[in-house]
Short mmCIF file of C-alpha atoms (C1' of nucleotides) in Angstrom, two decimals:
data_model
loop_
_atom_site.label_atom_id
_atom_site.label_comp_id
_atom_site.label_asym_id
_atom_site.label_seq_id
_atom_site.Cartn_x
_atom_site.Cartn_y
_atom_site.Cartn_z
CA UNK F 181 73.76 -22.21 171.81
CA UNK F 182 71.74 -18.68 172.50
CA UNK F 183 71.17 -15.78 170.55
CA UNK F 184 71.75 -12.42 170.81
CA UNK F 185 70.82 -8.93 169.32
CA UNK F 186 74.10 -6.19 169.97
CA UNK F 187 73.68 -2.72 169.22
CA UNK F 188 76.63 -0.12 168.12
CA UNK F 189 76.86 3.03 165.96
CA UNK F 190 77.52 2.38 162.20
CA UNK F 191 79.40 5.56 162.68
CA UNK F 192 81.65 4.73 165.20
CA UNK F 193 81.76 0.58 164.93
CA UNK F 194 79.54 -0.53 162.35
CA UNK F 195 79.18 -4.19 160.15
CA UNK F 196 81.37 -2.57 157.48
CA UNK F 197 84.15 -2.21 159.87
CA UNK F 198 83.73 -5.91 161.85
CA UNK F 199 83.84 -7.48 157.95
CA UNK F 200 87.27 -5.61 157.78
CA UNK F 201 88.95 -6.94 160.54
CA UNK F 202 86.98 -10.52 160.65
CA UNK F 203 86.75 -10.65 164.48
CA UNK F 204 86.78 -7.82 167.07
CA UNK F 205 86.81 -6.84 170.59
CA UNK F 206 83.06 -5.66 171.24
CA UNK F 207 83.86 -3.16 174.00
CA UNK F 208 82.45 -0.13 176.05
CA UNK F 209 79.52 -1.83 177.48
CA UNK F 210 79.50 0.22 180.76
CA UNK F 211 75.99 -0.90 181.77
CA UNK F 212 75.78 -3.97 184.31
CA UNK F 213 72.90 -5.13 182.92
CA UNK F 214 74.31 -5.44 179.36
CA UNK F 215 77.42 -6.38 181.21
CA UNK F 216 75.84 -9.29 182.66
CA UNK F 217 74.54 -10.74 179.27
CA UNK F 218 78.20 -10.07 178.04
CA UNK F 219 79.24 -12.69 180.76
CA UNK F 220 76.69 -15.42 179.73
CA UNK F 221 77.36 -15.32 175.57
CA UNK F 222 79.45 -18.72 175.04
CA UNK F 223 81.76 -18.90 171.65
CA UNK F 224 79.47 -19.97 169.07
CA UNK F 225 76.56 -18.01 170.08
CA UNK F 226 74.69 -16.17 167.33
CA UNK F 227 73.98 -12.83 167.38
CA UNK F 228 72.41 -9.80 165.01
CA UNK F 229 74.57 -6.61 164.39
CA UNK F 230 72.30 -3.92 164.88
CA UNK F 231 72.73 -0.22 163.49
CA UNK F 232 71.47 2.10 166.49
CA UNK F 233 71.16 5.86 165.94
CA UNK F 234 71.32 6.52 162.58
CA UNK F 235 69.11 7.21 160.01
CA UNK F 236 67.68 4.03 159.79
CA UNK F 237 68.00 1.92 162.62
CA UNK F 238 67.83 -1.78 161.99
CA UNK F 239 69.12 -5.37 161.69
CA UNK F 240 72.34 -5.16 159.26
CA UNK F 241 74.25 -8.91 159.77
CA UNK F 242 75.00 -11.69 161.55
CA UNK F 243 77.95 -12.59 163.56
CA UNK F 244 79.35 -14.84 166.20
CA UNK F 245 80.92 -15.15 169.60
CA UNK F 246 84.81 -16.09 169.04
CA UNK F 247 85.25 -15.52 172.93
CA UNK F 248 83.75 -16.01 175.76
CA UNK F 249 83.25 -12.69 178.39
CA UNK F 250 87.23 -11.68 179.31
CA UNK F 251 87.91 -7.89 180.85
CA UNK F 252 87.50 -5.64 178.49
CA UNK F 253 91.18 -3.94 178.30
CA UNK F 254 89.56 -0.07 177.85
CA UNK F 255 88.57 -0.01 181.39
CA UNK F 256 92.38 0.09 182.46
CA UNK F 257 93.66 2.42 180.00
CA UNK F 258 93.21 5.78 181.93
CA UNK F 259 93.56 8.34 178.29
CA UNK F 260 90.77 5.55 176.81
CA UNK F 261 87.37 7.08 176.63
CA UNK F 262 86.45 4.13 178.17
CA UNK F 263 88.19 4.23 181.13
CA UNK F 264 86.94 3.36 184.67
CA UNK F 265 89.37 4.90 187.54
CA UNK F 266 87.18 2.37 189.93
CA UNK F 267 88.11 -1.03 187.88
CA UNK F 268 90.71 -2.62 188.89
CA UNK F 269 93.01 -5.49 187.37
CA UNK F 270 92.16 -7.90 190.07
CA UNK F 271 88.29 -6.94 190.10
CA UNK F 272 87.94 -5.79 187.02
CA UNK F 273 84.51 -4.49 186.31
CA UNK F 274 83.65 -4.79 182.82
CA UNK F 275 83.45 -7.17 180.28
CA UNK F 276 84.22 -7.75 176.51
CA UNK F 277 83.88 -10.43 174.11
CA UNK F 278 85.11 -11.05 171.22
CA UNK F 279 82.87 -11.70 167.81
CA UNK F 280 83.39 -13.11 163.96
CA UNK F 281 81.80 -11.53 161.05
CA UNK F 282 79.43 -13.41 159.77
CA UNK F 283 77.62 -11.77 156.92
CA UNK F 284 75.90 -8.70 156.41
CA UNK F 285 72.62 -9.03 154.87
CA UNK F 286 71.78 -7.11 151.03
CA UNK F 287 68.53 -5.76 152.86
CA UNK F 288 68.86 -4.11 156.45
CA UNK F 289 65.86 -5.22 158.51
CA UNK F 290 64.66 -1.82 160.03
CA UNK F 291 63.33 -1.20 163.12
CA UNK F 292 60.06 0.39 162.22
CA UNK F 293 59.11 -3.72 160.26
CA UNK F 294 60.78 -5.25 163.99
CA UNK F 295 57.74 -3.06 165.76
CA UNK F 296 55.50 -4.36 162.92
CA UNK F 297 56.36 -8.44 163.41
CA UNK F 298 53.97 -9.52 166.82
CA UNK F 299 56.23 -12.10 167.59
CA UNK F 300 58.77 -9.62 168.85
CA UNK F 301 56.69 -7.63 171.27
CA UNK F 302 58.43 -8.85 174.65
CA UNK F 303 62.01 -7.95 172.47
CA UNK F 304 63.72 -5.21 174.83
CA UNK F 305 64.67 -3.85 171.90
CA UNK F 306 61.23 -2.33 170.66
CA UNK F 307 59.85 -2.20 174.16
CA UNK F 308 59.39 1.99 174.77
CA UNK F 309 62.01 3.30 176.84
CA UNK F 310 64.53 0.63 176.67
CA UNK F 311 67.83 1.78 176.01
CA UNK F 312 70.00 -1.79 176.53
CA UNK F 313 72.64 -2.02 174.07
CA UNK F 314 72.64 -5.75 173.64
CA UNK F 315 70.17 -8.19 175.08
CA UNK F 316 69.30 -12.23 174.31
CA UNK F 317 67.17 -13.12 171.65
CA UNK F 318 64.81 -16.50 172.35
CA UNK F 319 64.86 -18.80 169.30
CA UNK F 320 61.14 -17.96 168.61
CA UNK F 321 62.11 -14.34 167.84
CA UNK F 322 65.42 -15.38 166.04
CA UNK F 323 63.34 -17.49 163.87
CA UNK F 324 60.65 -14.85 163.58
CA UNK F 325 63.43 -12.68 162.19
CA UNK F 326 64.84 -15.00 159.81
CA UNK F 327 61.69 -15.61 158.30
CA UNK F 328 61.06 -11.88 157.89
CA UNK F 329 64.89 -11.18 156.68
CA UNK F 330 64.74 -14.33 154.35
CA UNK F 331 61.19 -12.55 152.76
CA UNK F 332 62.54 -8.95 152.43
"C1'" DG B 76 68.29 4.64 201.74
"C1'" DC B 77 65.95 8.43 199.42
"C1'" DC B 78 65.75 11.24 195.63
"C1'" DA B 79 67.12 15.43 192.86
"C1'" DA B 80 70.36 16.49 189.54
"C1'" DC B 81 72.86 15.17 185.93
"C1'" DG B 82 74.58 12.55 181.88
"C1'" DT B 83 73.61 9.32 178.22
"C1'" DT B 84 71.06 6.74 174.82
"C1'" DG B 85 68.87 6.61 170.73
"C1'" DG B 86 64.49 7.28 168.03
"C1'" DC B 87 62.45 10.70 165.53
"C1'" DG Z 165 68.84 19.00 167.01
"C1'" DC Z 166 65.23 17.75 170.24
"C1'" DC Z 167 63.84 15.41 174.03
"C1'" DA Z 168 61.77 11.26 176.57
"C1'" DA Z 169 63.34 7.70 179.16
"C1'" DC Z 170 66.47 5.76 181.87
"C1'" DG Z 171 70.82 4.85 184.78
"C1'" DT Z 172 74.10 6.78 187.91
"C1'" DT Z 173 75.88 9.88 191.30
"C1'" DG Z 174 76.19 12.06 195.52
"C1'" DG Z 175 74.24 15.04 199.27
"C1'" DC Z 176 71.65 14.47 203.13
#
DNA sequence: GCCAACGTTGGC
DNA sequence: GCCAACGTTGGC
């Protein structure tokens, strides 16, 4: 089982809405790199829900993979924003998974304490410059992080 | 295959 | 709202 950390807007799909519908389609990952971890996350895979750009970024929940990598269904629908005129149905070029709520924690976990803990210094996530909207976590950091969450 | 221009991400 | 950093595009 691996771990992940997943970034997305509160605004646009935040924890709030995942507890709503239980399990959801995490799609519009349009970077091959992110892409490419999309493809290796296995259903029962762990992985943080992370607020990005808003007020105060941070660590809001947990969750977990429900299903494996599949083609993520925005990249055929041409009035989606999502939409990729160069994927096709028989090569399709993007991927999607779908996750579980798991719970969202009373106390976020912000990303100015995540720059604080030492233990997460080769995270991409606090590494200047890095813009990748989901990436693995090793199970040193995820403990790290529990420690710190289960503290706060 | 280089690289300038452009668009996007996301913290602040 | 600003802007640094980065990824992608497309001319050559």
């Amino acid at each position: 089982m691996a771990y992940w950390l997943m970034k997305s807007e509160p605004e646009t799909f935040g924890i709030e809405h995942l507890k709503a519908r239980g399990t959801a389609l995490w799609d519009g990952v349009r970077n091959y790199q992110a892409r490419n971890f999309l493809r290796q996350m296995a259903v029962g895979d762990e992985a943080l829900f992370y607020h990005s750009n808003t007020k105060v970024p941070g660590i809001v929940g947990q969750m977990t993979i429900s299903r494996a990598g599949y083609p993520d269904p925005t990249q055929f629908d041409p009035h989606h924003k999502y939409y990729d005129p160069k994927s096709t149905l028989d090569n399709p070029r993007w991927t999607g998974v779908d996750v579980k709520f798991g719970e969202i924690w009373s106390k976020q976990l912000p990303l100015e304490q995540l720059r604080l803990m030492p233990e997460l210094e080769s995270l991409a996530l606090v590494r200047r410059g890095n813009r990748l909207s989901l990436m693995p976590v090793s199970p040193a950091e995820w403990q790290a992080i529990m420690k710190k969450h289960q503290s706060l």
